[in-house]
Amino acid sequence: MTSDAVSRCLPDAGTTGLRWRPATTEDLDGWAGLIARTAAVERPVWYEKRGDLVHVLESTKNPPQTNTLLGLDATGVPRAYGRITKNPDGDKATGMACVDPQWQQRGIGSAVLKWQEEQARRRFETDAASGHRPTPPRLRIQTEEQHEHQAELLKGHGYGAVRWFNEMHRPLAGQLPDVLLPDGLELRTLDASLFESVRLAHNDAFRDHWGSEPRDEESWRFTLEEPTGRHDLSAVVIDASSGSVAGYQLTSHDPQSASERGFREGYTELLGVRRAYRGRGVAQALLADAMRRYSQAGMDVASLDVDSANPTGALQLYLGMGYAPVNRSMTWEKML
């Protein structure tokens, strides 16, 4: 897409009071500051940090020149941001955005959302023209249930909630479960020698999960280099007879969240078991191992998120391991 095409679909500066352009590396501190200011008021469970934004700017599938948007005030301070991501063969685009609390209720959120929709349409058209599988354009956006103003904005623009997710916590005080793996399966701490085999296992394990798309080398690198990732608290189950990955658990820990949420949290970012190894206690063993690792690292809580309609019965698994729902989020969708 040419720069002229990008400029034609930018929000109107006169209406919004902001000057709009794509994000660059020079914006990283101000961009992260905008998100942090918004989070300080809205208190989301998770929000993007500077390191996450570095990955946004590094993406080759979603170049920042056409897939990011910053709105700056007259002094050059970022006051609003939006972006979309899409895999070339994917059937959806995903949107992220925020507006500085002092600049909300001025129509800026709607302007960013309209930009996201237009960019998503263009992405679907461009990908189809490049030979990728043509699919009807759709945009998905996730919000937390507590953020009713975001839900109202999306509903007002024709979005409907299509999926719900539960954040679940398991206190680590007291006795922790002890789950043994079947003979022939071995548990190892995640290390660089396992990165690629775990990626392939992840793509296999999640091929029957709603909304999941295969992760290529770049997106997997971003996953493993996530700023709060903790490989020392992550584990992989190996089939000793073949060397294949049977299952895996990837953990993150954000020290800053302890002061914001009042507890130290080990978060299971991804938990997957390949189909051939399901029903053998692999997931339970990985979760029990994670709890022990978290407890030894001084964590108070083990946490994760689960799709309420997960086809593998994950919700019941987590309840059986002592996790309980504490927050809910939803995914909104609009056909474009």
Coordinates of C-alpha atoms in Angstrom, one line a residue:
M1 CA 0.0 0.0 0.0
T2 CA 1.4 3.4 -0.9
S3 CA 1.9 6.2 1.6
D4 CA -0.8 8.2 -0.3
A5 CA -3.3 5.4 0.2
V6 CA -2.4 5.3 3.9
S7 CA -2.9 9.1 4.3
R8 CA -6.3 9.1 2.6
C9 CA -7.7 6.7 5.3
L10 CA -6.2 8.4 8.3
P11 CA -8.7 10.0 10.9
D12 CA -9.5 13.6 10.3
A13 CA -7.2 15.9 12.3
G14 CA -9.7 18.8 12.4
T15 CA -12.4 16.6 13.9
T16 CA -10.3 14.7 16.4
G17 CA -7.8 17.4 17.3
L18 CA -4.9 15.0 16.8
R19 CA -2.3 14.6 14.1
W20 CA -2.2 11.0 12.8
R21 CA 0.6 8.9 11.4
P22 CA 2.1 5.4 11.7
A23 CA 4.2 4.6 14.7
T24 CA 8.0 4.5 14.5
T25 CA 10.9 3.5 16.8
E26 CA 11.2 7.1 17.9
D27 CA 7.7 6.8 19.3
L28 CA 8.4 3.8 21.6
D29 CA 8.7 5.7 24.9
G30 CA 5.7 8.0 24.3
W31 CA 3.6 5.1 22.9
A32 CA 4.3 2.9 25.9
G33 CA 3.6 5.9 28.1
L34 CA 0.2 6.4 26.5
I35 CA -0.7 2.8 27.1
A36 CA 0.5 2.9 30.7
R37 CA -1.4 6.1 31.5
T38 CA -4.6 4.5 30.1
A39 CA -3.9 1.3 32.1
A40 CA -3.4 3.3 35.3
V41 CA -7.0 4.5 35.0
E42 CA -8.7 1.5 33.4
R43 CA -6.7 -1.2 35.3
P44 CA -6.7 -4.0 32.7
V45 CA -5.4 -7.4 33.7
W46 CA -2.7 -7.1 31.0
Y47 CA -1.5 -4.3 28.8
E48 CA 1.3 -3.9 26.2
K49 CA 4.7 -2.8 27.5
R50 CA 7.6 -1.2 25.5
G51 CA 9.1 -4.6 24.7
D52 CA 5.8 -5.7 23.1
L53 CA 5.7 -2.6 21.0
V54 CA 9.3 -3.3 19.7
H55 CA 7.9 -6.6 18.3
V56 CA 5.0 -4.7 16.7
L57 CA 7.5 -2.6 14.8
E58 CA 9.6 -5.6 13.9
S59 CA 6.8 -7.5 12.2
T60 CA 7.3 -8.4 8.6
K61 CA 3.7 -9.7 8.1
N62 CA 2.2 -6.5 9.6
P63 CA 4.5 -3.6 8.6
P64 CA 4.0 -0.7 11.0
Q65 CA 3.8 1.8 8.2
T66 CA 0.4 0.5 7.2
N67 CA -0.8 -1.4 10.3
T68 CA -0.2 1.1 13.2
L69 CA -1.7 4.4 14.0
L70 CA -0.7 7.1 16.5
G71 CA -2.7 10.3 17.2
L72 CA -0.5 13.1 18.6
D73 CA -1.5 16.4 20.2
A74 CA -0.1 19.8 19.4
T75 CA 2.9 19.2 21.6
G76 CA 3.7 15.8 20.0
V77 CA 2.4 13.7 22.9
P78 CA 0.6 10.4 21.8
R79 CA -3.0 10.5 22.9
A80 CA -4.5 7.6 20.9
Y81 CA -3.2 4.5 19.2
G82 CA -4.6 1.6 17.1
R83 CA -3.2 -1.3 15.1
I84 CA -4.3 -4.4 13.3
T85 CA -2.6 -7.7 12.7
K86 CA -3.4 -10.4 10.2
N87 CA -1.8 -13.5 8.9
P88 CA -1.7 -13.5 5.1
D89 CA -3.7 -16.8 4.9
G90 CA -5.8 -16.0 8.0
D91 CA -9.6 -15.5 8.0
K92 CA -9.6 -12.6 10.4
A93 CA -7.8 -9.4 11.4
T94 CA -7.3 -8.5 15.1
G95 CA -7.4 -5.0 16.5
M96 CA -5.7 -3.3 19.4
A97 CA -6.2 0.3 20.5
C98 CA -6.4 2.8 23.4
V99 CA -7.3 6.4 24.0
D100 CA -5.7 8.6 26.7
P101 CA -8.4 8.9 29.4
Q102 CA -8.2 12.7 29.2
W103 CA -9.1 12.5 25.5
Q104 CA -11.9 10.1 25.7
Q105 CA -15.6 10.9 25.0
R106 CA -14.5 13.0 21.9
G107 CA -15.2 10.5 19.2
I108 CA -11.5 9.5 18.9
G109 CA -12.2 5.8 19.7
S110 CA -14.7 5.7 16.9
A111 CA -12.2 7.3 14.5
V112 CA -9.6 4.7 15.4
L113 CA -12.0 1.9 15.0
K114 CA -13.1 3.1 11.6
W115 CA -9.4 3.3 10.6
Q116 CA -8.9 -0.3 11.8
E117 CA -11.9 -1.5 9.8
E118 CA -10.6 0.2 6.6
Q119 CA -7.1 -1.1 7.0
A120 CA -8.5 -4.6 7.7
R121 CA -10.5 -4.5 4.4
R122 CA -7.4 -3.4 2.5
R123 CA -5.4 -6.2 4.1
F124 CA -7.9 -8.8 2.9
E125 CA -7.9 -7.3 -0.5
T126 CA -4.1 -7.2 -0.7
D127 CA -3.6 -10.7 0.5
A128 CA -6.1 -12.1 -1.9
A129 CA -4.5 -10.2 -4.8
S130 CA -1.1 -11.7 -3.7
G131 CA -2.5 -15.2 -4.2
H132 CA -3.6 -16.0 -0.7
R133 CA -6.9 -17.7 0.0
P134 CA -9.6 -15.2 -0.4
T135 CA -12.0 -15.0 2.7
P136 CA -14.7 -12.5 3.7
P137 CA -13.0 -9.7 5.8
R138 CA -13.7 -9.7 9.5
L139 CA -12.2 -7.8 12.4
R140 CA -12.0 -9.2 16.0
I141 CA -11.3 -7.2 19.1
Q142 CA -11.0 -8.4 22.7
T143 CA -12.2 -6.5 25.7
E144 CA -12.4 -7.3 29.4
E145 CA -15.9 -7.5 30.9
Q146 CA -15.1 -4.7 33.3
H147 CA -14.6 -2.2 30.5
E148 CA -18.2 -1.4 29.7
H149 CA -17.3 1.7 27.7
Q150 CA -15.4 -0.4 25.2
A151 CA -18.3 -2.8 24.8
E152 CA -20.7 0.1 24.2
L153 CA -18.3 1.5 21.5
L154 CA -18.1 -1.8 19.7
K155 CA -21.8 -2.5 19.9
G156 CA -22.5 0.9 18.6
H157 CA -20.4 0.1 15.5
G158 CA -22.1 -3.2 14.8
Y159 CA -19.9 -5.7 16.7
G160 CA -21.2 -8.7 18.5
A161 CA -19.6 -10.8 21.2
V162 CA -18.8 -14.2 19.8
R163 CA -16.6 -15.8 22.5
W164 CA -16.0 -15.6 26.3
F165 CA -12.8 -16.3 28.2
N166 CA -12.2 -16.8 31.9
E167 CA -9.1 -15.7 33.8
M168 CA -8.5 -18.3 36.5
H169 CA -6.4 -18.2 39.6
R170 CA -5.0 -21.0 41.8
P171 CA -3.6 -19.9 45.2
L172 CA -0.2 -21.5 45.9
A173 CA -0.4 -21.5 49.7
G174 CA -0.9 -24.9 51.3
Q175 CA -0.5 -28.3 49.7
L176 CA 0.1 -28.4 45.9
P177 CA -0.9 -31.3 43.7
D178 CA 1.6 -34.0 42.8
V179 CA 1.0 -35.6 39.4
L180 CA 3.3 -38.2 38.0
L181 CA 3.8 -38.7 34.3
P182 CA 3.2 -42.1 32.7
D183 CA 6.3 -44.2 32.0
G184 CA 8.1 -43.1 28.9
L185 CA 7.3 -39.5 29.3
E186 CA 9.9 -37.1 30.7
L187 CA 9.6 -33.5 31.9
R188 CA 12.3 -30.9 31.0
T189 CA 12.7 -27.2 31.5
L190 CA 12.3 -25.2 28.3
D191 CA 15.6 -24.3 26.6
A192 CA 16.7 -23.1 23.2
S193 CA 17.1 -26.7 21.9
L194 CA 13.4 -27.2 22.2
F195 CA 12.1 -24.0 20.8
E196 CA 11.3 -25.2 17.2
S197 CA 9.9 -28.6 18.3
V198 CA 7.6 -26.9 20.7
R199 CA 6.4 -24.5 18.0
L200 CA 5.5 -27.5 15.8
A201 CA 3.8 -29.2 18.8
H202 CA 1.9 -26.0 19.5
N203 CA 0.6 -25.8 15.9
D204 CA -0.5 -29.4 16.2
A205 CA -2.1 -29.0 19.6
F206 CA -4.0 -25.9 18.8
R207 CA -5.3 -26.8 15.3
D208 CA -8.7 -27.6 16.7
H209 CA -9.0 -24.5 18.9
W210 CA -11.3 -21.6 17.9
G211 CA -9.5 -18.6 16.6
S212 CA -6.0 -20.2 16.6
E213 CA -3.8 -20.0 13.5
P214 CA -0.4 -21.6 13.0
R215 CA 2.6 -19.7 14.3
D216 CA 5.5 -19.2 11.9
E217 CA 9.1 -18.7 13.0
E218 CA 8.7 -14.9 13.4
S219 CA 5.5 -15.0 15.5
W220 CA 7.0 -17.8 17.6
R221 CA 10.1 -15.8 18.2
F222 CA 8.0 -12.9 19.4
T223 CA 6.2 -15.4 21.7
L224 CA 9.4 -16.7 23.2
E225 CA 11.0 -13.2 23.4
E226 CA 7.9 -11.7 25.2
P227 CA 9.4 -9.3 27.7
T228 CA 7.8 -11.1 30.7
G229 CA 8.5 -14.6 29.5
R230 CA 10.2 -17.0 32.0
H231 CA 11.7 -20.0 30.4
D232 CA 13.0 -21.2 33.8
L233 CA 9.3 -21.5 34.9
S234 CA 8.3 -23.2 31.6
A235 CA 8.4 -27.0 30.9
V236 CA 8.1 -29.5 28.1
V237 CA 7.1 -33.1 28.2
I238 CA 9.1 -35.4 25.9
D239 CA 8.3 -38.9 24.7
A240 CA 11.6 -40.7 25.5
S241 CA 11.1 -43.3 22.8
S242 CA 10.9 -40.8 19.9
G243 CA 12.1 -37.5 21.3
S244 CA 8.8 -35.9 20.3
V245 CA 7.2 -33.1 22.3
A246 CA 4.0 -34.5 23.9
G247 CA 3.0 -31.2 25.7
Y248 CA 4.4 -27.9 26.9
Q249 CA 3.7 -25.1 29.3
L250 CA 5.0 -21.6 28.7
T251 CA 5.1 -19.1 31.6
S252 CA 5.3 -15.4 32.0
H253 CA 5.8 -13.3 35.1
D254 CA 5.4 -9.5 35.3
P255 CA 7.1 -8.1 38.4
Q256 CA 5.3 -4.8 37.9
S257 CA 1.9 -6.5 38.2
A258 CA 2.6 -7.4 41.8
S259 CA 2.4 -3.8 42.8
E260 CA -0.6 -3.2 40.6
R261 CA -2.7 -6.3 41.5
G262 CA -1.4 -6.9 45.0
F263 CA 0.0 -10.4 44.5
R264 CA 2.8 -12.2 42.7
E265 CA 1.6 -14.2 39.7
G266 CA 3.0 -17.0 37.6
Y267 CA 0.9 -16.9 34.4
T268 CA 0.6 -19.9 32.0
E269 CA 0.7 -18.2 28.6
L270 CA 0.3 -21.4 26.6
L271 CA -0.5 -24.9 27.6
G272 CA -0.8 -27.6 24.9
V273 CA -0.9 -31.3 24.6
R274 CA -0.7 -33.0 21.2
R275 CA -3.7 -35.0 20.3
A276 CA -1.9 -38.4 20.4
Y277 CA -1.0 -37.8 24.1
R278 CA -4.3 -36.5 25.4
G279 CA -6.0 -38.4 28.2
R280 CA -2.7 -39.4 29.8
G281 CA -2.4 -36.8 32.5
V282 CA 0.2 -34.7 30.6
A283 CA -1.7 -31.4 31.1
Q284 CA -2.2 -32.1 34.8
A285 CA 1.5 -32.9 35.3
L286 CA 2.6 -29.7 33.5
L287 CA 0.2 -27.6 35.7
A288 CA 1.4 -29.3 38.9
D289 CA 5.0 -28.7 37.9
A290 CA 4.2 -25.1 37.1
M291 CA 2.7 -24.6 40.5
R292 CA 5.8 -26.0 42.2
R293 CA 8.1 -23.8 40.1
Y294 CA 6.0 -20.7 40.9
S295 CA 5.9 -21.4 44.6
Q296 CA 9.6 -21.9 44.7
A297 CA 10.1 -18.6 42.9
G298 CA 8.0 -16.8 45.5
M299 CA 4.7 -16.5 43.6
D300 CA 1.4 -16.3 45.4
V301 CA -0.9 -17.4 42.6
A302 CA -0.9 -19.5 39.5
S303 CA -3.1 -18.1 36.7
L304 CA -4.2 -18.7 33.2
D305 CA -7.0 -17.9 30.7
V306 CA -9.3 -20.4 29.1
D307 CA -11.8 -20.3 26.3
S308 CA -15.2 -21.0 28.0
A309 CA -16.1 -23.3 25.0
N310 CA -12.6 -25.0 24.7
P311 CA -13.2 -28.3 22.8
T312 CA -10.7 -30.2 24.9
G313 CA -12.5 -29.7 28.2
A314 CA -9.8 -27.4 29.5
L315 CA -12.2 -25.5 31.8
Q316 CA -13.1 -28.7 33.8
L317 CA -9.4 -29.6 33.9
Y318 CA -8.5 -26.4 35.5
L319 CA -11.3 -26.5 38.0
G320 CA -10.2 -30.0 38.9
M321 CA -6.6 -28.6 39.6
G322 CA -8.0 -26.0 42.0
Y323 CA -8.2 -23.0 39.6
A324 CA -11.3 -20.7 40.0
P325 CA -12.6 -18.0 37.6
V326 CA -11.9 -14.4 38.8
N327 CA -12.4 -12.3 35.6
R328 CA -14.0 -12.6 32.2
S329 CA -13.2 -11.2 28.8
M330 CA -14.9 -11.5 25.5
T331 CA -14.0 -11.4 21.8
W332 CA -16.1 -9.2 19.5
E333 CA -16.4 -9.6 15.8
K334 CA -17.8 -7.7 12.8
M335 CA -17.9 -8.9 9.2
L336 CA -16.6 -6.0 7.1

